[in-house]
Short mmCIF file of C-alpha atoms (C1' of nucleotides) in Angstrom, two decimals:
data_model
loop_
_atom_site.label_atom_id
_atom_site.label_comp_id
_atom_site.label_asym_id
_atom_site.label_seq_id
_atom_site.Cartn_x
_atom_site.Cartn_y
_atom_site.Cartn_z
CA MET A 1 -27.77 -46.31 -101.95
CA LEU A 2 -29.11 -49.66 -102.92
CA ASP A 3 -32.37 -50.55 -101.29
CA ALA A 4 -31.91 -54.20 -100.56
CA LEU A 5 -35.13 -55.84 -99.54
CA PRO A 6 -33.66 -59.13 -99.37
CA GLU A 7 -34.87 -62.20 -101.11
CA LEU A 8 -32.74 -63.83 -103.77
CA PRO A 9 -33.18 -61.19 -106.50
CA GLU A 10 -32.34 -58.33 -104.17
CA VAL A 11 -29.33 -60.10 -102.72
CA GLU A 12 -28.14 -60.81 -106.24
CA ALA A 13 -28.56 -57.14 -107.15
CA THR A 14 -26.57 -56.22 -104.05
CA ARG A 15 -23.84 -58.63 -105.06
CA ARG A 16 -23.59 -57.10 -108.50
CA SER A 17 -23.39 -53.58 -107.14
CA LEU A 18 -20.64 -54.49 -104.65
CA GLU A 19 -18.62 -56.72 -106.89
CA PRO A 20 -16.76 -54.04 -108.89
CA TRP A 21 -15.60 -52.37 -105.68
CA MET A 22 -14.78 -55.41 -103.63
CA THR A 23 -13.35 -57.97 -106.01
CA HIS A 24 -9.59 -57.61 -106.49
CA ALA A 25 -9.54 -54.91 -103.82
CA HIS A 26 -8.33 -55.23 -100.27
CA PHE A 27 -9.69 -53.99 -96.98
CA ASP A 28 -7.70 -50.89 -96.02
CA GLU A 29 -9.74 -50.38 -92.91
CA VAL A 30 -12.75 -52.01 -91.30
CA GLU A 31 -14.93 -50.21 -88.78
CA VAL A 32 -17.22 -52.24 -86.56
CA ARG A 33 -19.55 -49.97 -84.70
CA ARG A 34 -21.26 -52.43 -82.38
CA ARG A 35 -20.58 -55.86 -81.01
CA ASP A 36 -23.38 -57.82 -82.62
CA LEU A 37 -26.10 -58.02 -85.21
CA ARG A 38 -28.28 -61.09 -84.90
CA ARG A 39 -25.15 -62.76 -83.53
CA PRO A 40 -21.92 -61.30 -82.21
CA PHE A 41 -19.28 -60.44 -84.76
CA PRO A 42 -16.54 -63.05 -84.77
CA ARG A 43 -13.48 -62.43 -82.63
CA GLN A 44 -10.85 -60.23 -84.21
CA PHE A 45 -13.21 -59.51 -87.06
CA ARG A 46 -11.53 -56.26 -87.92
CA ALA A 47 -7.96 -57.45 -87.53
CA ARG A 48 -8.58 -60.61 -89.51
CA LEU A 49 -10.11 -58.65 -92.39
CA GLU A 50 -7.78 -55.70 -92.73
CA GLY A 51 -5.11 -56.18 -95.37
CA GLN A 52 -6.85 -59.11 -97.00
CA SER A 53 -8.02 -58.96 -100.55
CA VAL A 54 -11.26 -60.23 -102.00
CA LEU A 55 -10.79 -62.89 -104.64
CA ALA A 56 -14.46 -63.23 -105.51
CA LEU A 57 -17.86 -62.11 -104.32
CA SER A 58 -20.54 -64.72 -104.81
CA ARG A 59 -24.03 -65.47 -103.62
CA ARG A 60 -25.57 -68.65 -102.24
CA ALA A 61 -29.27 -68.49 -101.38
CA LYS A 62 -29.58 -65.16 -99.56
CA TYR A 63 -25.98 -65.17 -98.37
CA LEU A 64 -23.21 -63.04 -99.83
CA LEU A 65 -19.84 -64.76 -99.73
CA ALA A 66 -16.54 -62.94 -100.15
CA THR A 67 -13.68 -65.34 -100.77
CA LEU A 68 -10.56 -63.89 -99.17
CA SER A 69 -6.89 -64.17 -100.00
CA SER A 70 -6.31 -66.07 -96.73
CA GLY A 71 -8.70 -68.81 -97.81
CA GLU A 72 -11.30 -67.62 -95.34
CA THR A 73 -14.80 -66.62 -96.36
CA LEU A 74 -16.59 -63.48 -95.24
CA LEU A 75 -20.25 -64.43 -94.95
CA MET A 76 -22.87 -61.69 -95.01
CA HIS A 77 -26.63 -61.93 -94.65
CA LEU A 78 -28.97 -58.96 -94.91
CA GLY A 79 -31.69 -60.32 -92.67
CA MET A 80 -34.89 -58.36 -93.18
CA SER A 81 -33.61 -54.82 -93.18
CA GLY A 82 -29.94 -54.91 -94.18
CA SER A 83 -28.51 -52.87 -97.03
CA PHE A 84 -25.17 -51.62 -98.28
CA ARG A 85 -24.34 -48.08 -99.25
CA ILE A 86 -21.37 -47.34 -101.44
CA GLU A 87 -19.53 -44.04 -101.32
CA LEU A 88 -16.72 -43.35 -103.70
CA LEU A 89 -13.67 -41.31 -102.90
CA ALA A 90 -12.97 -38.57 -105.40
CA ALA A 91 -9.35 -39.62 -105.48
CA PRO A 92 -7.93 -42.78 -103.95
CA ALA A 93 -6.37 -42.30 -100.53
CA THR A 94 -8.23 -39.07 -99.92
CA ALA A 95 -9.06 -38.74 -96.28
CA VAL A 96 -12.80 -38.52 -96.52
CA SER A 97 -14.75 -40.14 -93.76
CA PHE A 98 -17.94 -42.02 -94.29
CA ARG A 99 -20.90 -40.33 -92.68
CA ALA A 100 -22.15 -43.14 -90.56
CA GLY A 101 -25.82 -42.99 -89.63
CA SER A 102 -27.35 -44.54 -86.57
CA HIS A 103 -27.77 -48.00 -88.11
CA ASP A 104 -24.53 -48.15 -90.05
CA HIS A 105 -22.93 -51.01 -88.15
CA VAL A 106 -19.97 -51.91 -90.33
CA VAL A 107 -17.88 -49.83 -92.73
CA PHE A 108 -15.40 -51.32 -95.19
CA HIS A 109 -12.78 -48.99 -96.62
CA MET A 110 -11.62 -50.69 -99.79
CA SER A 111 -8.45 -50.07 -101.76
CA SER A 112 -10.65 -49.57 -104.82
CA GLY A 113 -11.65 -46.20 -103.41
CA ALA A 114 -15.07 -47.36 -102.29
CA ILE A 115 -16.31 -46.99 -98.76
CA ILE A 116 -19.00 -49.57 -98.19
CA GLY A 117 -21.33 -49.18 -95.25
CA TYR A 118 -23.60 -51.91 -93.94
CA ASN A 119 -26.87 -50.54 -92.53
CA ASP A 120 -29.38 -52.71 -90.71
CA PRO A 121 -32.03 -51.17 -88.44
CA ARG A 122 -33.52 -54.44 -87.24
CA ARG A 123 -30.16 -56.16 -86.95
CA PHE A 124 -31.43 -59.49 -88.23
CA GLY A 125 -28.42 -59.61 -90.51
CA VAL A 126 -25.26 -61.62 -89.94
CA MET A 127 -21.57 -61.18 -90.62
CA ASP A 128 -19.22 -64.05 -90.03
CA LEU A 129 -15.71 -65.02 -90.94
CA LEU A 130 -15.22 -68.69 -91.73
CA SER A 131 -12.09 -70.74 -92.14
CA ALA A 132 -11.99 -73.04 -95.14
CA ALA A 133 -12.92 -75.96 -92.88
CA GLU A 134 -15.75 -74.08 -91.22
CA PHE A 135 -17.06 -73.04 -94.60
CA ALA A 136 -16.99 -76.58 -95.96
CA ALA A 137 -18.85 -77.98 -92.96
CA HIS A 138 -21.14 -75.06 -92.32
CA PRO A 139 -24.32 -76.31 -90.65
CA VAL A 140 -26.58 -74.06 -92.71
CA LEU A 141 -24.73 -73.57 -95.98
CA SER A 142 -23.98 -77.25 -96.44
CA ARG A 143 -27.67 -78.14 -96.15
CA LEU A 144 -29.05 -75.56 -98.54
CA GLY A 145 -31.14 -76.81 -101.41
CA PRO A 146 -30.35 -76.06 -105.06
CA GLU A 147 -30.14 -72.58 -106.47
CA PRO A 148 -33.52 -72.05 -108.13
CA LEU A 149 -32.04 -70.48 -111.26
CA SER A 150 -29.52 -73.27 -111.79
CA LEU A 151 -29.92 -76.35 -113.92
CA ALA A 152 -29.71 -78.44 -110.78
CA PHE A 153 -33.12 -77.15 -109.82
CA ASP A 154 -35.69 -78.93 -111.94
CA ALA A 155 -39.04 -80.62 -111.47
CA ALA A 156 -37.41 -83.88 -110.47
CA ALA A 157 -35.34 -82.22 -107.76
CA LEU A 158 -38.30 -80.29 -106.39
CA ALA A 159 -40.53 -83.35 -106.39
CA ARG A 160 -37.89 -85.40 -104.60
CA ALA A 161 -37.49 -82.72 -101.95
CA CYS A 162 -41.26 -82.56 -101.41
CA GLN A 163 -41.84 -86.28 -101.46
CA GLY A 164 -43.67 -87.38 -98.33
CA LYS A 165 -43.77 -83.87 -96.86
CA ALA A 166 -46.89 -83.35 -94.80
CA THR A 167 -46.37 -79.62 -94.60
CA SER A 168 -47.90 -77.07 -96.95
CA LEU A 169 -46.39 -76.02 -100.25
CA LYS A 170 -45.93 -72.56 -98.83
CA ALA A 171 -43.88 -73.83 -95.90
CA ALA A 172 -41.92 -76.21 -98.11
CA LEU A 173 -40.88 -73.46 -100.51
CA LEU A 174 -39.78 -71.25 -97.63
CA ASP A 175 -37.60 -74.08 -96.36
CA GLN A 176 -34.13 -73.21 -97.65
CA ARG A 177 -33.19 -76.91 -97.70
CA VAL A 178 -35.83 -77.55 -100.35
CA VAL A 179 -34.87 -74.67 -102.62
CA ALA A 180 -32.53 -71.87 -101.65
CA GLY A 181 -33.37 -68.20 -101.82
CA LEU A 182 -37.13 -67.91 -101.94
CA GLY A 183 -38.82 -65.73 -99.32
CA ASN A 184 -42.32 -64.76 -98.41
CA ILE A 185 -42.97 -62.57 -101.44
CA TYR A 186 -41.76 -64.81 -104.20
CA VAL A 187 -43.35 -67.90 -102.71
CA SER A 188 -46.74 -66.20 -103.04
CA GLU A 189 -45.89 -65.06 -106.54
CA ALA A 190 -44.64 -68.45 -107.70
CA LEU A 191 -47.59 -70.37 -106.30
CA HIS A 192 -49.96 -68.01 -108.03
CA ARG A 193 -48.13 -68.41 -111.33
CA ALA A 194 -48.32 -72.16 -110.97
CA ALA A 195 -52.00 -72.02 -109.95
CA LEU A 196 -51.30 -74.05 -106.83
CA SER A 197 -52.81 -73.39 -103.44
CA PRO A 198 -50.34 -72.38 -100.74
CA ARG A 199 -52.15 -74.74 -98.36
CA ARG A 200 -51.82 -77.79 -100.51
CA ARG A 201 -49.68 -80.56 -99.07
CA ALA A 202 -46.17 -80.42 -100.47
CA SER A 203 -46.17 -84.16 -101.13
CA THR A 204 -48.94 -83.82 -103.72
CA ILE A 205 -46.57 -82.54 -106.41
CA ALA A 206 -44.74 -85.87 -106.38
CA THR A 207 -45.86 -89.42 -107.03
CA PRO A 208 -45.41 -91.82 -104.09
CA SER A 209 -42.06 -92.83 -105.57
CA GLY A 210 -40.97 -89.19 -105.73
CA ALA A 211 -41.37 -88.58 -109.45
CA PRO A 212 -42.59 -85.16 -110.53
CA ARG A 213 -46.23 -84.62 -111.38
CA ALA A 214 -47.34 -81.90 -113.80
CA SER A 215 -47.80 -79.59 -110.83
CA ALA A 216 -44.11 -79.95 -109.95
CA ARG A 217 -43.17 -78.94 -113.47
CA ARG A 218 -45.46 -75.94 -113.36
CA LEU A 219 -44.14 -74.89 -109.99
CA THR A 220 -40.50 -75.22 -111.01
CA ALA A 221 -41.09 -73.16 -114.13
CA ALA A 222 -43.04 -70.57 -112.15
CA ILE A 223 -40.25 -70.18 -109.57
CA LYS A 224 -37.63 -69.69 -112.26
CA ARG A 225 -39.74 -67.24 -114.16
CA VAL A 226 -40.70 -65.15 -111.14
CA LEU A 227 -37.09 -64.94 -109.98
CA ASP A 228 -35.70 -64.30 -113.46
CA GLU A 229 -38.06 -61.41 -113.92
CA ALA A 230 -37.32 -60.03 -110.49
CA VAL A 231 -33.56 -60.17 -111.05
CA ALA A 232 -33.95 -58.37 -114.37
CA ARG A 233 -36.16 -55.79 -112.75
CA THR A 234 -33.93 -55.07 -109.77
CA LEU A 235 -31.13 -54.22 -112.21
CA ASP A 236 -33.39 -51.65 -113.76
CA ALA A 237 -33.24 -48.94 -111.12
CA GLY A 238 -36.24 -47.10 -112.51
CA SER A 239 -38.85 -49.70 -111.75
CA TYR A 240 -40.42 -49.86 -108.34
CA ARG A 241 -40.89 -53.30 -106.92
CA SER A 242 -44.23 -53.12 -105.23
CA SER A 243 -46.02 -52.27 -108.46
CA ARG A 244 -44.76 -55.48 -110.03
CA PHE A 245 -46.21 -58.13 -107.79
CA ARG A 246 -49.20 -59.98 -109.07
CA VAL A 247 -50.63 -61.04 -105.73
CA TYR A 248 -48.24 -60.03 -102.96
CA ASP A 249 -49.70 -57.16 -100.94
CA ARG A 250 -52.71 -56.99 -103.24
CA GLU A 251 -55.47 -58.21 -100.99
CA GLY A 252 -58.86 -57.43 -102.49
CA ALA A 253 -57.55 -56.87 -106.00
CA ARG A 254 -58.87 -58.72 -109.02
CA CYS A 255 -56.83 -61.85 -109.76
CA PRO A 256 -54.41 -60.99 -112.59
CA ARG A 257 -54.84 -64.36 -114.28
CA THR A 258 -56.65 -63.88 -117.58
CA GLY A 259 -60.19 -65.15 -117.36
CA CYS A 260 -60.07 -66.02 -113.67
CA GLY A 261 -62.11 -63.20 -112.22
CA GLY A 262 -61.27 -64.17 -108.64
CA THR A 263 -60.18 -61.88 -105.83
CA VAL A 264 -56.77 -61.93 -104.17
CA ARG A 265 -56.95 -62.95 -100.53
CA ARG A 266 -54.54 -62.65 -97.65
CA ARG A 267 -54.19 -65.36 -95.07
CA VAL A 268 -51.75 -65.84 -92.24
CA GLN A 269 -49.90 -69.07 -92.70
CA GLY A 270 -46.96 -70.00 -90.54
CA GLY A 271 -47.24 -66.65 -88.87
CA ARG A 272 -46.78 -64.70 -92.10
CA SER A 273 -48.98 -63.23 -94.76
CA THR A 274 -49.73 -65.33 -97.79
CA PHE A 275 -51.45 -63.78 -100.79
CA PHE A 276 -53.30 -66.00 -103.21
CA CYS A 277 -56.36 -66.34 -105.40
CA PRO A 278 -58.74 -68.95 -104.00
CA THR A 279 -60.44 -69.25 -107.37
CA CYS A 280 -57.58 -70.36 -109.59
CA GLN A 281 -55.06 -71.74 -107.09
CA VAL A 282 -56.02 -75.28 -106.17
"C1'" DA B 1 -37.17 -86.31 -87.91
"C1'" DT B 2 -40.64 -83.09 -88.91
"C1'" DT B 3 -43.47 -79.36 -87.96
"C1'" DG B 4 -45.39 -75.09 -86.09
"C1'" DA B 5 -45.01 -71.31 -82.82
"C1'" DG B 6 -42.47 -67.87 -80.75
"C1'" DA B 7 -38.43 -64.90 -80.43
"C1'" DC B 8 -35.12 -61.67 -82.09
"C1'" DC B 9 -35.31 -55.78 -83.09
"C1'" DT B 10 -36.70 -51.38 -85.01
"C1'" DG B 11 -39.43 -48.66 -88.07
"C1'" DT B 12 -43.71 -47.42 -90.25
"C1'" DC B 13 -48.39 -47.01 -91.03
"C1'" DG B 14 -53.33 -46.76 -90.09
"C1'" DG B 15 -56.87 -45.86 -86.71
"C1'" DC B 16 -58.61 -43.41 -82.91
"C1'" DT C 1 -50.77 -33.94 -83.33
"C1'" DG C 2 -49.88 -38.09 -80.49
"C1'" DC C 3 -50.36 -42.58 -78.88
"C1'" DC C 4 -51.00 -47.60 -79.72
"C1'" DG C 5 -51.27 -51.77 -81.87
"C1'" DA C 6 -50.47 -54.39 -86.01
"C1'" DC C 7 -47.33 -55.50 -89.21
"C1'" DA C 8 -42.83 -55.99 -92.05
"C1'" DG C 9 -39.55 -59.20 -97.14
"C1'" DG C 10 -35.49 -64.00 -92.43
"C1'" DT C 11 -33.61 -67.18 -89.66
"C1'" DC C 12 -33.13 -69.78 -85.33
"C1'" DT C 13 -34.58 -72.42 -81.27
"C1'" DC C 14 -37.59 -75.02 -78.76
"C1'" DA C 15 -41.12 -78.29 -77.68
"C1'" DA C 16 -44.78 -81.33 -79.28
#
DNA sequence: ATTGAGACCTGTCGGC
DNA sequence: TGCCGACAGGTCTCAA
């Protein structure tokens, strides 16, 4: 149902669509249709999940986190091609089986009457079940940078994280320890908004002591704005994403910045496409 | 420690 | 039409 093309805004949209059917419901039945995605499913995945209820469904970076009645956390990541499909039973406890397609790897039958299928052709996604201790000390989660839409993410925080970094701004923004949840698309979009070159050294947005320069303020504001708009847009089912990017996937187009007149270019940076305007992004 | 390159896997799209 | 290579929005590991 929901096309999740997963950077932060899409994962957040997924969270919101699942929340009404998962929160305060329990897992009546869990089907696991293969042994692994990017990693193997945890041992006893099905048995440990069935019967438990979901206390809350939250998001951190691009991870969905279901807090369970046992104190464990169900961690879900959509990778590049993961999505959830929700089917509703006409009446609760009706024996209707979910029509699983070839890439439907996991199916949750919830007591809310929703059957939630996880589909992931490329299988770059992850599902894991973490104890409270594992969750607290998680090697990835515990090192994530601030949520970009939170107050904790400001110019000072971004400058501090970029201080002394020899790598490019593009690479720094993709680093989830610097700021959590940006991906290839929104990095291009944010750098364009901030009129900063993706190749610029990350350290240049901070003074030697780590204080934010004007560029850090622009970049922080641009990131928030780009993500805010994308979140609002993904909730509006009518709009189609690709028409809304200003530079992403628009090689050869006129730069959308008023008065710039430049042309959007594509360049491979860190093995991935970066879209930018060489005229106004410096 | 930091950084960049390659790997993971399948589907799709454009060119011949 | 069919085949083939290039490419895809995310991590993770490895080696310099």
